[in-house]
Amino acid sequence: MIRVLLVDDQPLIRSGFRALLDLEDDIEVVAEAADGREALDRAREHLPDVALIDIQMPGVDGIEATRRIAADPALAGVHVVILTNYGLDEYVLDALRAGAAGFLVKDIVPDDFLHAVRVAARGDALLAPSITRRLIRRFLAQPPTTAVGTGAGPAELTGREREAVVLVAQGLSNDEIAHRMVISPMTAKTHVNRAMTKLHARDRAQLVVFAYESGLVVPHG
């Protein structure tokens, strides 16, 4: 059962998402919150698998809520998905740096929304290749304002780990990485996980940011 926390300052939005999620046998909405401060309290209380958090809320916004969740070791299993009305707005990269696993536009079609919740719950980044390319083009060519993690740099990764990180940055799944590297999916997952550990990256989304900010991959307009 996938446990979900809904965070949005608009009750109607929360109700709409909840109605959709409640129809699924493998998904349970365990709590709701109207702002980032309440989101942190509910996350600590219920330990959801996925927290769907609106990016713009009064008081503690979605980015700060994400940052606080990511900084709490007790919430390491919570995968934050940012909800936005604006697609690739100026805050999305900040949200990824803060620890978000990905983002969704609120006008997403229901089937894609439900798929996204399941993708986030299993720890994959919600960054399809087309979205990744747009995000890179729009933001990552700019000088970084914050560091992704406090771990090692690219030089500390093995050659295969660096290769895996580059493929993650292209939006590939573990199965696709395995195919490209001619290895088993389990070995691909191992390379990705070891890279995340060395780089202190919370999840695959932060590997994407790291790959471009470190120069492992160079953005092209």
Phi, psi and omega in degrees: 000127178272122182264127187238138171251127178258128182229112178199141181281354179256112182303325181295321178296314179299318181297320180296314178295319182295318180301321180290315182291325182294343179281346185267134182289336186255010182230136179228125174279113185266342181192162174229156177213151184256353177203174185294324180295316178293326179300317180296319178297315181292324179295318179292327182284321189250345181048062181289160174282324182228134173245115177268112191236125175296139184283329184242109179220153177293154181074238178278113184277181185295325181293314180293322177298317178299316181299319181290322177295316181295332183277350183265111181303331180290345182250024183299334181273001181270120179262116183271128173243122182277135176256132181218149175276347197245011179065229182277070179277179187293347185266348189297314180297322176299322179294319178295318178297326182288342178127007179291145178277348180163193182210155178228142172275139188294342179268019178300147179287150187306316182298319179291325178297313181295320176299319181296320178299318180291322177297314180296321183297329180270004172093009178272151180281141177272065181224087177294155182307319181294320178293319180300315181298319179294319180296317178299311183298324186278324190238318196285349174285346179279152178299135180294147178257341179218160179271148179289315182211184180242021182272205184285170174263184182303328183296337182276350178274148172288166180301319180290325176294318177297318179299318180296319179297318178300319180289325173301318181295339177272000177089015183278146175280172178300319179297319180291323176296317179300316179297316182293322183269357181058053177222174179282155176303324178295319178293321177299315179299321179297315179300315181295315182295320178294322177296317178298319180297313181295324184269358184056036177273135183291324183199187184295328179300320179289333174296323178299311180299314181301316184302322182274321181290334180272348181092002176300325175233138181255124181292144176241137179290000000 
